[in-house]
Amino acid sequence: MIRVVVADDHPIVRGGIVALLSAADDMTVVAEASDGLEAVRLAAEHAPDVVLMDLRMPGLDGDEATARILAATPNVRVVILTTYESDASILTAIEAGASGYLLKAAPQEEILAGVRSVARGEVALAPSIAAMLVQRVARPAVTLSPRETEVLALVAQGSSNPSIAAALFVSEATVKTHLLHVFEKLGVNDRTRAVTRAMELGLLGR
Amino acid sequence: MIRVVVADDHPIVRGGIVALLSAADDMTVVAEASDGLEAVRLAAEHAPDVVLMDLRMPGLDGDEATARILAATPNVRVVILTTYESDASILTAIEAGASGYLLKAAPQEEILAGVRSVARGEVALAPSIAAMLVQRVARPAVTLSPRETEVLALVAQGSSNPSIAAALFVSEATVKTHLLHVFEKLGVNDRTRAVTRAMELGLLGR
DNA sequence: TGACGCATCAACCGATCGGTTGATGCCAGT
DNA sequence: ACTGGCATCAACCGATCGGTTGATGCGTCA
């Protein structure tokens, strides 16, 4: 019997997940959480086999909750179940130690099979996530340095190079250098496209 | 007995919705659709009291499906049930004739109450949607002309004014004039902020 | 008819941007 | 010690951008 804690901030979605798992002969839902912090607390309290958790929740997101759950209860395995998110957020969850990443758009049988795999100690990835990881290994992702990200975020707010320089207590030449590095990394030629491209890649918040 | 067609492309979410409605004494789910086209077909076939439908679905989105359902079966009422979307997409659904707009994050009782209101001929709005509509009436939304939108989309792709002018077979002065109008309307001072602001407002696709 | 929104266009000017060509220094890893 | 990434900085220059000040013409609506 696979013991599961379910965490999702949408009650109607959580209801659907609980109903699906409860109908399976080999699973039982031992607790339900509506945010990341509650998921961490219930995992510690119930020591389930699997925490099945959304990624985007109020307060504490699923990736941070994953890290905390695994730090506190290393025998628990975490499966992320979410709508498609950016490559960057998927990778953050996997780097945090999630053993599975499943999509809500998947057929119900695929979600059940994923939970079972993870309970057996395997890794379960939705096919599109697996494909993304394969591609990522073949061609490592673009990353921006913290400073580059900081400068680009100010660009996205409409700041000019001189005003960014003033805000960050550096010279315009420094701002410009950071931006040129960003353009190189993202393969773009101007600030506006850099912003939209970074958003597409999940490197800049929306 | 309120007869409902449920439309959502995520099987696990649809399962949660169906479970919730089926557990209510006064509701029965007469059919389930996994996309907008199927919702239109099932509404015509079953003539339910209410179609409870997601907004963002493959093939045909909920707003277009709403318009088609109402054109073909005017006695059916449509309730949109979705995660939060942009103000613009909410308005499009309401303009298409949806009688309700509910959020998946809502408590289950609120979703049931919303469906009952709509079945009675009333309008059901999630509180945050109602608040947005009130604000919208008090302060009408920004809109961009088709040409302004076209120019701004090219800006978002990193095109310079000269290249936009060439692409659209107009002069640079025309491009610049459109952009200046966009800046005025959006209350911004530069192209980059215009793009991000328009995305925030749902005026430019992501 | 007049007003408004939209689309189109021009010229001038200062500010900003992007590219280029360097440079220094710090830190971490091999 | 060396290398690479990151952060910082400068000067010059041409291209682009944004603001300003106009203008015309079309279609729609009251």
Short mmCIF file of C-alpha atoms (C1' of nucleotides) in Angstrom, two decimals:
data_model
loop_
_atom_site.label_atom_id
_atom_site.label_comp_id
_atom_site.label_asym_id
_atom_site.label_seq_id
_atom_site.Cartn_x
_atom_site.Cartn_y
_atom_site.Cartn_z
CA MET A 1 0.00 0.00 0.00
CA ILE A 2 1.55 3.27 -1.15
CA ARG A 3 0.90 6.03 1.39
CA VAL A 4 0.61 9.46 -0.23
CA VAL A 5 0.39 13.06 0.93
CA VAL A 6 -1.28 15.27 -1.69
CA ALA A 7 -0.46 18.99 -1.91
CA ASP A 8 -2.27 21.40 -4.26
CA ASP A 9 -3.65 24.86 -3.55
CA HIS A 10 -6.73 24.39 -5.76
CA PRO A 11 -9.35 22.46 -3.77
CA ILE A 12 -11.12 21.17 -6.86
CA VAL A 13 -7.88 19.90 -8.34
CA ARG A 14 -6.84 18.34 -5.06
CA GLY A 15 -10.24 16.65 -4.95
CA GLY A 16 -9.58 15.12 -8.34
CA ILE A 17 -6.14 13.88 -7.31
CA VAL A 18 -7.41 12.41 -4.05
CA ALA A 19 -10.29 10.71 -5.82
CA LEU A 20 -7.94 9.15 -8.37
CA LEU A 21 -5.46 7.84 -5.79
CA SER A 22 -8.14 6.65 -3.40
CA ALA A 23 -9.73 4.61 -6.17
CA ALA A 24 -6.47 2.74 -6.73
CA ASP A 25 -6.22 -0.55 -4.80
CA ASP A 26 -2.60 -0.04 -3.87
CA MET A 27 -2.69 3.59 -2.71
CA THR A 28 -4.05 5.51 0.23
CA VAL A 29 -4.06 9.25 0.76
CA VAL A 30 -2.95 9.89 4.32
CA ALA A 31 -3.17 13.70 4.26
CA GLU A 32 -3.92 16.72 2.09
CA ALA A 33 -2.04 20.03 2.07
CA SER A 34 -3.04 23.27 0.41
CA ASP A 35 0.38 24.89 0.41
CA GLY A 36 4.06 24.05 0.52
CA LEU A 37 4.57 24.69 4.24
CA GLU A 38 1.67 22.43 5.13
CA ALA A 39 3.08 19.76 2.84
CA VAL A 40 6.40 19.87 4.70
CA ARG A 41 4.61 19.58 8.05
CA LEU A 42 2.33 16.71 6.96
CA ALA A 43 5.25 14.80 5.40
CA ALA A 44 7.09 14.96 8.71
CA GLU A 45 3.96 13.94 10.60
CA HIS A 46 2.86 11.04 8.38
CA ALA A 47 6.13 9.82 6.83
CA PRO A 48 4.36 8.84 3.59
CA ASP A 49 5.98 6.87 0.77
CA VAL A 50 5.27 9.69 -1.69
CA VAL A 51 4.36 13.37 -1.56
CA LEU A 52 2.47 14.28 -4.74
CA MET A 53 2.71 18.04 -4.97
CA ASP A 54 2.02 21.00 -7.24
CA LEU A 55 4.87 23.32 -8.14
CA ARG A 56 3.28 26.74 -7.96
CA MET A 57 1.65 27.28 -4.59
CA PRO A 58 1.18 30.26 -2.29
CA GLY A 59 3.82 30.89 0.34
CA LEU A 60 6.29 28.11 -0.37
CA ASP A 61 6.65 26.76 -3.87
CA GLY A 62 6.97 23.07 -4.61
CA ASP A 63 10.70 23.16 -5.30
CA GLU A 64 11.55 24.75 -1.97
CA ALA A 65 9.05 22.48 -0.24
CA THR A 66 10.73 19.50 -1.96
CA ALA A 67 14.13 20.50 -0.57
CA ARG A 68 12.69 20.89 2.91
CA ILE A 69 10.76 17.63 2.83
CA LEU A 70 13.84 15.69 1.72
CA ALA A 71 16.04 17.37 4.31
CA ALA A 72 13.64 16.51 7.11
CA THR A 73 12.36 13.13 5.88
CA PRO A 74 14.91 11.60 3.47
CA ASN A 75 12.90 8.39 2.96
CA VAL A 76 10.00 10.29 1.49
CA ARG A 77 9.94 10.65 -2.27
CA VAL A 78 8.49 13.72 -3.95
CA VAL A 79 6.58 13.75 -7.22
CA ILE A 80 5.73 17.08 -8.77
CA LEU A 81 2.34 17.18 -10.51
CA THR A 82 1.69 20.41 -12.31
CA THR A 83 0.67 22.17 -15.50
CA TYR A 84 3.60 22.82 -17.77
CA GLU A 85 6.09 25.26 -16.34
CA SER A 86 9.27 26.78 -17.71
CA ASP A 87 12.29 24.60 -18.21
CA ALA A 88 14.03 26.54 -15.47
CA SER A 89 11.38 25.83 -12.86
CA ILE A 90 11.27 22.16 -13.81
CA LEU A 91 15.01 21.92 -13.41
CA THR A 92 14.88 23.67 -10.06
CA ALA A 93 12.41 21.09 -8.79
CA ILE A 94 14.52 18.21 -10.07
CA GLU A 95 17.67 19.73 -8.61
CA ALA A 96 15.83 20.05 -5.31
CA GLY A 97 15.51 16.28 -5.35
CA ALA A 98 12.09 15.49 -6.80
CA SER A 99 11.94 11.86 -7.98
CA GLY A 100 9.18 12.54 -10.44
CA TYR A 101 7.70 15.25 -12.59
CA LEU A 102 4.24 14.60 -14.01
CA LEU A 103 1.82 16.78 -15.91
CA LYS A 104 -1.81 17.36 -15.02
CA ALA A 105 -2.62 17.05 -18.69
CA ALA A 106 -1.52 13.41 -18.57
CA PRO A 107 -3.99 10.54 -18.64
CA GLN A 108 -4.91 9.37 -15.15
CA GLU A 109 -3.30 5.97 -15.68
CA GLU A 110 -0.01 7.66 -16.45
CA ILE A 111 -0.17 9.60 -13.20
CA LEU A 112 -0.88 6.43 -11.24
CA ALA A 113 1.95 4.60 -12.99
CA GLY A 114 4.29 7.48 -12.18
CA VAL A 115 3.45 7.39 -8.49
CA ARG A 116 3.97 3.62 -8.43
CA SER A 117 7.38 3.91 -10.14
CA VAL A 118 8.55 6.49 -7.67
CA ALA A 119 7.26 4.45 -4.73
CA ARG A 120 9.41 1.56 -6.06
CA GLY A 121 12.45 3.85 -5.98
CA GLU A 122 12.46 4.72 -9.66
CA VAL A 123 12.25 8.11 -11.39
CA ALA A 124 9.07 9.06 -13.19
CA LEU A 125 9.05 11.77 -15.83
CA ALA A 126 6.30 12.88 -18.15
CA PRO A 127 7.48 12.18 -21.71
CA SER A 128 7.82 15.86 -22.60
CA ILE A 129 9.86 16.45 -19.45
CA ALA A 130 12.09 13.51 -20.25
CA ALA A 131 12.59 14.88 -23.74
CA MET A 132 13.47 18.28 -22.35
CA LEU A 133 16.06 16.74 -20.01
CA VAL A 134 17.62 14.78 -22.86
CA GLN A 135 17.88 17.94 -24.90
CA ARG A 136 19.27 19.78 -21.89
CA VAL A 137 22.06 17.28 -21.46
CA ALA A 138 22.84 17.46 -25.17
CA ARG A 139 22.87 21.24 -25.12
CA PRO A 140 23.29 22.81 -21.68
CA ALA A 141 21.04 25.67 -20.86
CA VAL A 142 21.79 29.32 -20.93
CA THR A 143 22.28 30.85 -17.51
CA LEU A 144 22.72 34.46 -16.55
CA SER A 145 24.90 35.63 -13.69
CA PRO A 146 23.12 37.21 -10.76
CA ARG A 147 24.31 40.65 -11.79
CA GLU A 148 23.28 40.11 -15.40
CA THR A 149 19.84 39.06 -14.22
CA GLU A 150 19.60 42.09 -11.97
CA VAL A 151 20.48 44.46 -14.80
CA LEU A 152 18.08 42.77 -17.19
CA ALA A 153 15.22 42.96 -14.71
CA LEU A 154 15.73 46.74 -14.50
CA VAL A 155 15.78 46.92 -18.30
CA ALA A 156 12.45 45.10 -18.32
CA GLN A 157 11.06 47.84 -16.09
CA GLY A 158 12.01 50.44 -18.65
CA SER A 159 15.17 51.75 -17.03
CA SER A 160 17.85 53.32 -19.23
CA ASN A 161 21.50 52.38 -18.88
CA PRO A 162 22.30 55.60 -16.97
CA SER A 163 19.47 55.04 -14.49
CA ILE A 164 20.43 51.38 -14.00
CA ALA A 165 24.01 52.50 -13.33
CA ALA A 166 22.78 54.97 -10.71
CA ALA A 167 20.50 52.39 -9.12
CA LEU A 168 23.27 49.79 -8.82
CA PHE A 169 26.08 52.24 -7.94
CA VAL A 170 28.23 51.31 -10.93
CA SER A 171 29.21 53.05 -14.13
CA GLU A 172 27.26 53.00 -17.37
CA ALA A 173 30.14 51.09 -18.92
CA THR A 174 29.55 48.29 -16.43
CA VAL A 175 25.85 48.17 -17.20
CA LYS A 176 26.61 48.07 -20.88
CA THR A 177 29.11 45.27 -20.46
CA HIS A 178 26.60 43.18 -18.54
CA LEU A 179 24.02 43.77 -21.23
CA LEU A 180 26.40 42.83 -24.01
CA HIS A 181 27.14 39.60 -22.18
CA VAL A 182 23.41 38.96 -21.86
CA PHE A 183 22.94 39.57 -25.58
CA GLU A 184 25.73 37.07 -26.37
CA LYS A 185 24.35 34.42 -24.06
CA LEU A 186 20.80 34.78 -25.33
CA GLY A 187 21.77 35.20 -28.95
CA VAL A 188 19.95 38.51 -29.35
CA ASN A 189 20.93 41.99 -30.51
CA ASP A 190 18.90 44.39 -28.43
CA ARG A 191 17.58 44.90 -24.95
CA THR A 192 13.95 44.35 -25.79
CA ARG A 193 14.47 40.97 -27.34
CA ALA A 194 16.79 40.07 -24.49
CA VAL A 195 13.93 40.65 -22.08
CA THR A 196 11.37 38.66 -24.02
CA ARG A 197 13.83 35.85 -24.69
CA ALA A 198 14.80 35.66 -21.03
CA MET A 199 11.13 35.43 -20.12
CA GLU A 200 10.59 32.63 -22.61
CA LEU A 201 13.51 30.76 -21.08
CA GLY A 202 12.24 31.30 -17.57
CA LEU A 203 15.28 33.38 -16.68
CA LEU A 204 13.25 36.44 -15.83
CA GLY A 205 10.05 36.49 -13.87
CA ARG A 206 6.81 37.55 -15.43
CA MET B 1 -31.70 18.72 -11.11
CA ILE B 2 -29.05 20.85 -12.82
CA ARG B 3 -27.66 19.06 -15.86
CA VAL B 4 -24.03 19.94 -16.53
CA VAL B 5 -21.48 19.34 -19.28
CA VAL B 6 -17.91 19.58 -17.95
CA ALA B 7 -15.04 20.60 -20.25
CA ASP B 8 -11.38 20.58 -19.18
CA ASP B 9 -8.35 19.24 -21.01
CA HIS B 10 -6.65 17.92 -17.86
CA PRO B 11 -8.16 14.52 -17.03
CA ILE B 12 -7.25 14.72 -13.35
CA VAL B 13 -8.81 18.15 -13.00
CA ARG B 14 -11.90 17.08 -14.89
CA GLY B 15 -12.13 14.11 -12.54
CA GLY B 16 -12.14 16.48 -9.57
CA ILE B 17 -14.84 18.67 -11.11
CA VAL B 18 -17.03 15.70 -12.01
CA ALA B 19 -16.62 14.21 -8.53
CA LEU B 20 -17.61 17.49 -6.92
CA LEU B 21 -20.70 18.00 -9.06
CA SER B 22 -21.79 14.37 -8.89
CA ALA B 23 -21.67 14.48 -5.10
CA ALA B 24 -24.15 17.37 -5.09
CA ASP B 25 -27.79 16.29 -4.70
CA ASP B 26 -29.09 18.79 -7.21
CA MET B 27 -26.58 18.27 -10.04
CA THR B 28 -25.78 15.62 -12.58
CA VAL B 29 -22.92 15.53 -15.06
CA VAL B 30 -24.38 14.48 -18.39
CA ALA B 31 -21.14 14.57 -20.40
CA GLU B 32 -17.43 15.34 -20.26
CA ALA B 33 -15.38 17.11 -22.93
CA SER B 34 -11.61 17.41 -23.17
CA ASP B 35 -11.52 20.33 -25.58
CA GLY B 36 -13.59 23.25 -26.79
CA LEU B 37 -14.87 21.59 -29.97
CA GLU B 38 -16.07 18.57 -28.06
CA ALA B 39 -17.78 20.88 -25.57
CA VAL B 40 -19.68 22.56 -28.40
CA ARG B 41 -20.76 19.18 -29.78
CA LEU B 42 -21.83 17.75 -26.41
CA ALA B 43 -23.75 20.91 -25.51
CA ALA B 44 -25.75 20.56 -28.72
CA GLU B 45 -26.29 16.86 -28.10
CA HIS B 46 -27.30 17.03 -24.43
CA ALA B 47 -28.78 20.52 -24.08
CA PRO B 48 -27.56 20.84 -20.49
CA ASP B 49 -28.52 23.64 -18.14
CA VAL B 50 -24.86 24.63 -17.68
CA VAL B 51 -21.56 24.03 -19.44
CA LEU B 52 -18.73 24.33 -16.91
CA MET B 53 -15.64 24.87 -18.98
CA ASP B 54 -11.95 25.76 -18.75
CA LEU B 55 -10.67 28.76 -20.67
CA ARG B 56 -7.36 27.56 -22.03
CA MET B 57 -7.81 24.34 -23.98
CA PRO B 58 -6.22 22.84 -27.07
CA GLY B 59 -7.79 23.56 -30.41
CA LEU B 60 -10.64 25.83 -29.44
CA ASP B 61 -10.36 28.03 -26.38
CA GLY B 62 -13.19 28.48 -23.93
CA ASP B 63 -14.16 31.95 -25.12
CA GLU B 64 -14.62 30.86 -28.73
CA ALA B 65 -16.35 27.69 -27.57
CA THR B 66 -18.64 29.86 -25.43
CA ALA B 67 -19.65 31.93 -28.43
CA ARG B 68 -20.35 28.81 -30.48
CA ILE B 69 -22.30 27.07 -27.72
CA LEU B 70 -24.51 30.12 -27.21
CA ALA B 71 -25.07 30.57 -30.92
CA ALA B 72 -26.14 26.95 -31.36
CA THR B 73 -27.91 26.39 -28.03
CA PRO B 74 -29.03 29.75 -26.59
CA ASN B 75 -30.72 28.21 -23.55
CA VAL B 76 -27.49 26.75 -22.31
CA ARG B 77 -25.50 28.86 -19.87
CA VAL B 78 -21.72 28.80 -19.79
CA VAL B 79 -19.58 29.07 -16.67
CA ILE B 80 -15.84 29.46 -17.10
CA LEU B 81 -13.77 27.65 -14.45
CA THR B 82 -10.09 28.31 -14.72
CA THR B 83 -6.87 29.40 -13.05
CA TYR B 84 -6.39 33.12 -13.11
CA GLU B 85 -5.94 34.54 -16.58
CA SER B 86 -5.23 38.02 -17.88
CA ASP B 87 -7.91 40.66 -17.60
CA ALA B 88 -8.15 40.66 -21.38
CA SER B 89 -8.92 36.95 -21.67
CA ILE B 90 -11.48 37.17 -18.87
CA LEU B 91 -13.20 40.02 -20.65
CA THR B 92 -13.17 38.12 -23.92
CA ALA B 93 -14.97 35.21 -22.28
CA ILE B 94 -17.54 37.50 -20.67
CA GLU B 95 -18.08 39.35 -23.94
CA ALA B 96 -18.58 36.00 -25.63
CA GLY B 97 -21.56 35.54 -23.32
CA ALA B 98 -20.32 33.48 -20.37
CA SER B 99 -22.72 33.79 -17.42
CA GLY B 100 -20.08 32.95 -14.89
CA TYR B 101 -16.38 33.12 -14.26
CA LEU B 102 -15.04 31.03 -11.38
CA LEU B 103 -11.54 30.25 -10.21
CA LYS B 104 -10.14 26.77 -9.60
CA ALA B 105 -8.51 28.16 -6.47
CA ALA B 106 -11.94 28.79 -4.99
CA PRO B 107 -13.41 26.61 -2.24
CA GLN B 108 -15.55 23.82 -3.64
CA GLU B 109 -18.71 25.25 -2.03
CA GLU B 110 -18.17 28.48 -3.90
CA ILE B 111 -17.93 26.64 -7.20
CA LEU B 112 -21.15 24.73 -6.47
CA ALA B 113 -22.91 27.96 -5.46
CA GLY B 114 -21.73 29.61 -8.66
CA VAL B 115 -23.11 26.82 -10.84
CA ARG B 116 -26.44 26.98 -8.97
CA SER B 117 -26.67 30.77 -9.42
CA VAL B 118 -26.07 30.49 -13.13
CA ALA B 119 -28.58 27.66 -13.48
CA ARG B 120 -31.12 30.00 -11.87
CA GLY B 121 -30.40 32.61 -14.52
CA GLU B 122 -28.06 34.74 -12.46
CA VAL B 123 -24.45 35.76 -13.06
CA ALA B 124 -21.69 34.19 -10.95
CA LEU B 125 -18.33 35.84 -10.61
CA ALA B 126 -15.40 34.94 -8.40
CA PRO B 127 -14.86 37.88 -6.04
CA SER B 128 -11.57 38.90 -7.63
CA ILE B 129 -13.18 38.84 -11.06
CA ALA B 130 -16.08 40.93 -9.82
CA ALA B 131 -13.62 43.41 -8.37
CA MET B 132 -11.76 43.57 -11.66
CA LEU B 133 -14.98 44.27 -13.55
CA VAL B 134 -15.93 47.02 -11.13
CA GLN B 135 -12.52 48.61 -11.60
CA ARG B 136 -12.82 48.18 -15.35
CA VAL B 137 -16.10 50.06 -15.44
CA ALA B 138 -14.65 52.80 -13.28
CA ARG B 139 -11.56 53.07 -15.43
CA PRO B 140 -11.92 51.60 -18.92
CA ALA B 141 -9.09 49.47 -20.13
CA VAL B 142 -6.30 50.41 -22.37
CA THR B 143 -6.62 49.08 -25.90
CA LEU B 144 -4.17 49.22 -28.74
CA SER B 145 -5.18 49.58 -32.37
CA PRO B 146 -4.47 46.61 -34.60
CA ARG B 147 -1.58 48.46 -36.23
CA GLU B 148 -0.14 49.50 -32.89
CA THR B 149 -0.31 45.88 -31.72
CA GLU B 150 1.36 44.71 -34.90
CA VAL B 151 4.23 47.15 -34.50
CA LEU B 152 4.67 46.31 -30.83
CA ALA B 153 4.79 42.58 -31.57
CA LEU B 154 7.68 43.18 -33.95
CA VAL B 155 9.41 45.31 -31.33
CA ALA B 156 9.07 42.37 -28.92
CA GLN B 157 10.90 40.22 -31.44
CA GLY B 158 13.82 42.60 -31.40
CA SER B 159 13.13 44.48 -34.61
CA SER B 160 14.43 48.04 -34.99
CA ASN B 161 12.22 50.83 -36.27
CA PRO B 162 13.82 50.70 -39.74
CA SER B 163 13.28 46.96 -40.05
CA ILE B 164 9.70 47.21 -38.82
CA ALA B 165 9.09 49.93 -41.40
CA ALA B 166 10.46 47.68 -44.13
CA ALA B 167 8.43 44.70 -42.95
CA LEU B 168 5.19 46.68 -42.91
CA PHE B 169 5.87 48.75 -46.06
CA VAL B 170 5.62 52.08 -44.30
CA SER B 171 8.08 54.78 -43.31
CA GLU B 172 10.09 54.90 -40.12
CA ALA B 173 8.14 57.99 -39.14
CA THR B 174 4.96 55.94 -39.19
CA VAL B 175 6.49 53.25 -37.02
CA LYS B 176 7.69 55.86 -34.61
CA THR B 177 4.30 57.52 -34.45
CA HIS B 178 2.60 54.21 -33.64
CA LEU B 179 5.14 53.55 -30.92
CA LEU B 180 4.70 56.98 -29.40
CA HIS B 181 0.96 56.36 -29.29
CA VAL B 182 1.59 53.01 -27.61
CA PHE B 183 3.84 54.67 -25.03
CA GLU B 184 1.12 57.24 -24.28
CA LYS B 185 -1.59 54.64 -23.94
CA LEU B 186 0.48 52.37 -21.72
CA GLY B 187 2.02 55.19 -19.72
CA VAL B 188 5.59 54.14 -20.48
CA ASN B 189 8.65 55.85 -21.92
CA ASP B 190 10.50 53.20 -23.88
CA ARG B 191 9.91 50.26 -26.14
CA THR B 192 11.07 47.62 -23.72
CA ARG B 193 8.73 48.66 -20.96
CA ALA B 194 5.95 48.97 -23.52
CA VAL B 195 6.41 45.31 -24.39
CA THR B 196 6.47 44.08 -20.81
CA ARG B 197 3.56 46.28 -19.83
CA ALA B 198 1.49 45.09 -22.79
CA MET B 199 2.22 41.49 -21.79
CA GLU B 200 1.12 42.20 -18.23
CA LEU B 201 -2.12 43.66 -19.56
CA GLY B 202 -2.71 40.73 -21.86
CA LEU B 203 -2.43 42.95 -24.92
CA LEU B 204 0.49 41.04 -26.35
CA GLY B 205 0.84 37.29 -26.42
CA ARG B 206 3.60 35.56 -24.53
"C1'" DT C 1 -20.84 69.08 -40.64
"C1'" DG C 2 -17.66 68.41 -36.99
"C1'" DA C 3 -15.15 65.47 -33.96
"C1'" DC C 4 -12.55 61.54 -33.18
"C1'" DG C 5 -9.64 57.59 -33.95
"C1'" DC C 6 -6.64 55.57 -37.02
"C1'" DA C 7 -3.01 55.39 -40.48
"C1'" DT C 8 0.41 57.72 -42.79
"C1'" DC C 9 4.38 61.02 -43.35
"C1'" DA C 10 8.45 64.61 -42.64
"C1'" DA C 11 12.54 67.03 -40.40
"C1'" DC C 12 15.36 68.21 -36.63
"C1'" DC C 13 17.80 67.31 -32.41
"C1'" DG C 14 19.65 65.46 -28.18
"C1'" DA C 15 19.92 61.21 -25.64
"C1'" DT C 16 20.70 56.65 -25.62
"C1'" DC C 17 22.20 52.39 -27.31
"C1'" DG C 18 25.23 48.84 -29.19
"C1'" DG C 19 29.78 47.62 -30.86
"C1'" DT C 20 34.62 47.80 -30.41
"C1'" DT C 21 38.85 47.78 -28.14
"C1'" DG C 22 41.01 47.50 -24.58
"C1'" DA C 23 41.93 47.08 -19.18
"C1'" DT C 24 42.11 45.44 -13.83
"C1'" DG C 25 41.05 42.57 -9.91
"C1'" DC C 26 38.83 38.78 -7.27
"C1'" DC C 27 37.55 34.07 -6.50
"C1'" DA C 28 37.28 29.17 -7.21
"C1'" DG C 29 38.78 25.04 -9.29
"C1'" DT C 30 42.24 22.16 -11.48
"C1'" DA D 1 50.34 28.75 -11.08
"C1'" DC D 2 46.95 29.00 -14.59
"C1'" DT D 3 42.35 29.38 -16.35
"C1'" DG D 4 37.79 30.87 -16.54
"C1'" DG D 5 33.86 33.36 -14.88
"C1'" DC D 6 32.37 37.40 -12.88
"C1'" DA D 7 32.41 42.32 -11.81
"C1'" DT D 8 34.14 46.61 -12.85
"C1'" DC D 9 35.76 50.47 -15.91
"C1'" DA D 10 37.07 53.78 -20.07
"C1'" DA D 11 36.71 56.17 -24.73
"C1'" DC D 12 35.14 56.56 -29.32
"C1'" DC D 13 31.74 56.21 -32.94
"C1'" DG D 14 27.75 55.33 -35.82
"C1'" DA D 15 23.05 53.85 -35.47
"C1'" DT D 16 18.94 54.12 -33.33
"C1'" DC D 17 15.57 55.97 -30.43
"C1'" DG D 18 12.33 59.24 -28.40
"C1'" DG D 19 10.43 63.87 -28.41
"C1'" DT D 20 8.68 67.68 -30.86
"C1'" DT D 21 6.25 70.00 -34.27
"C1'" DG D 22 3.74 69.84 -37.62
"C1'" DA D 23 0.76 67.70 -41.69
"C1'" DT D 24 -2.95 64.84 -44.76
"C1'" DG D 25 -6.66 61.65 -45.61
"C1'" DC D 26 -10.20 58.10 -44.52
"C1'" DG D 27 -14.09 56.20 -42.08
"C1'" DT D 28 -17.48 56.38 -38.50
"C1'" DC D 29 -20.71 58.46 -35.54
"C1'" DA D 30 -23.71 61.93 -33.53
#
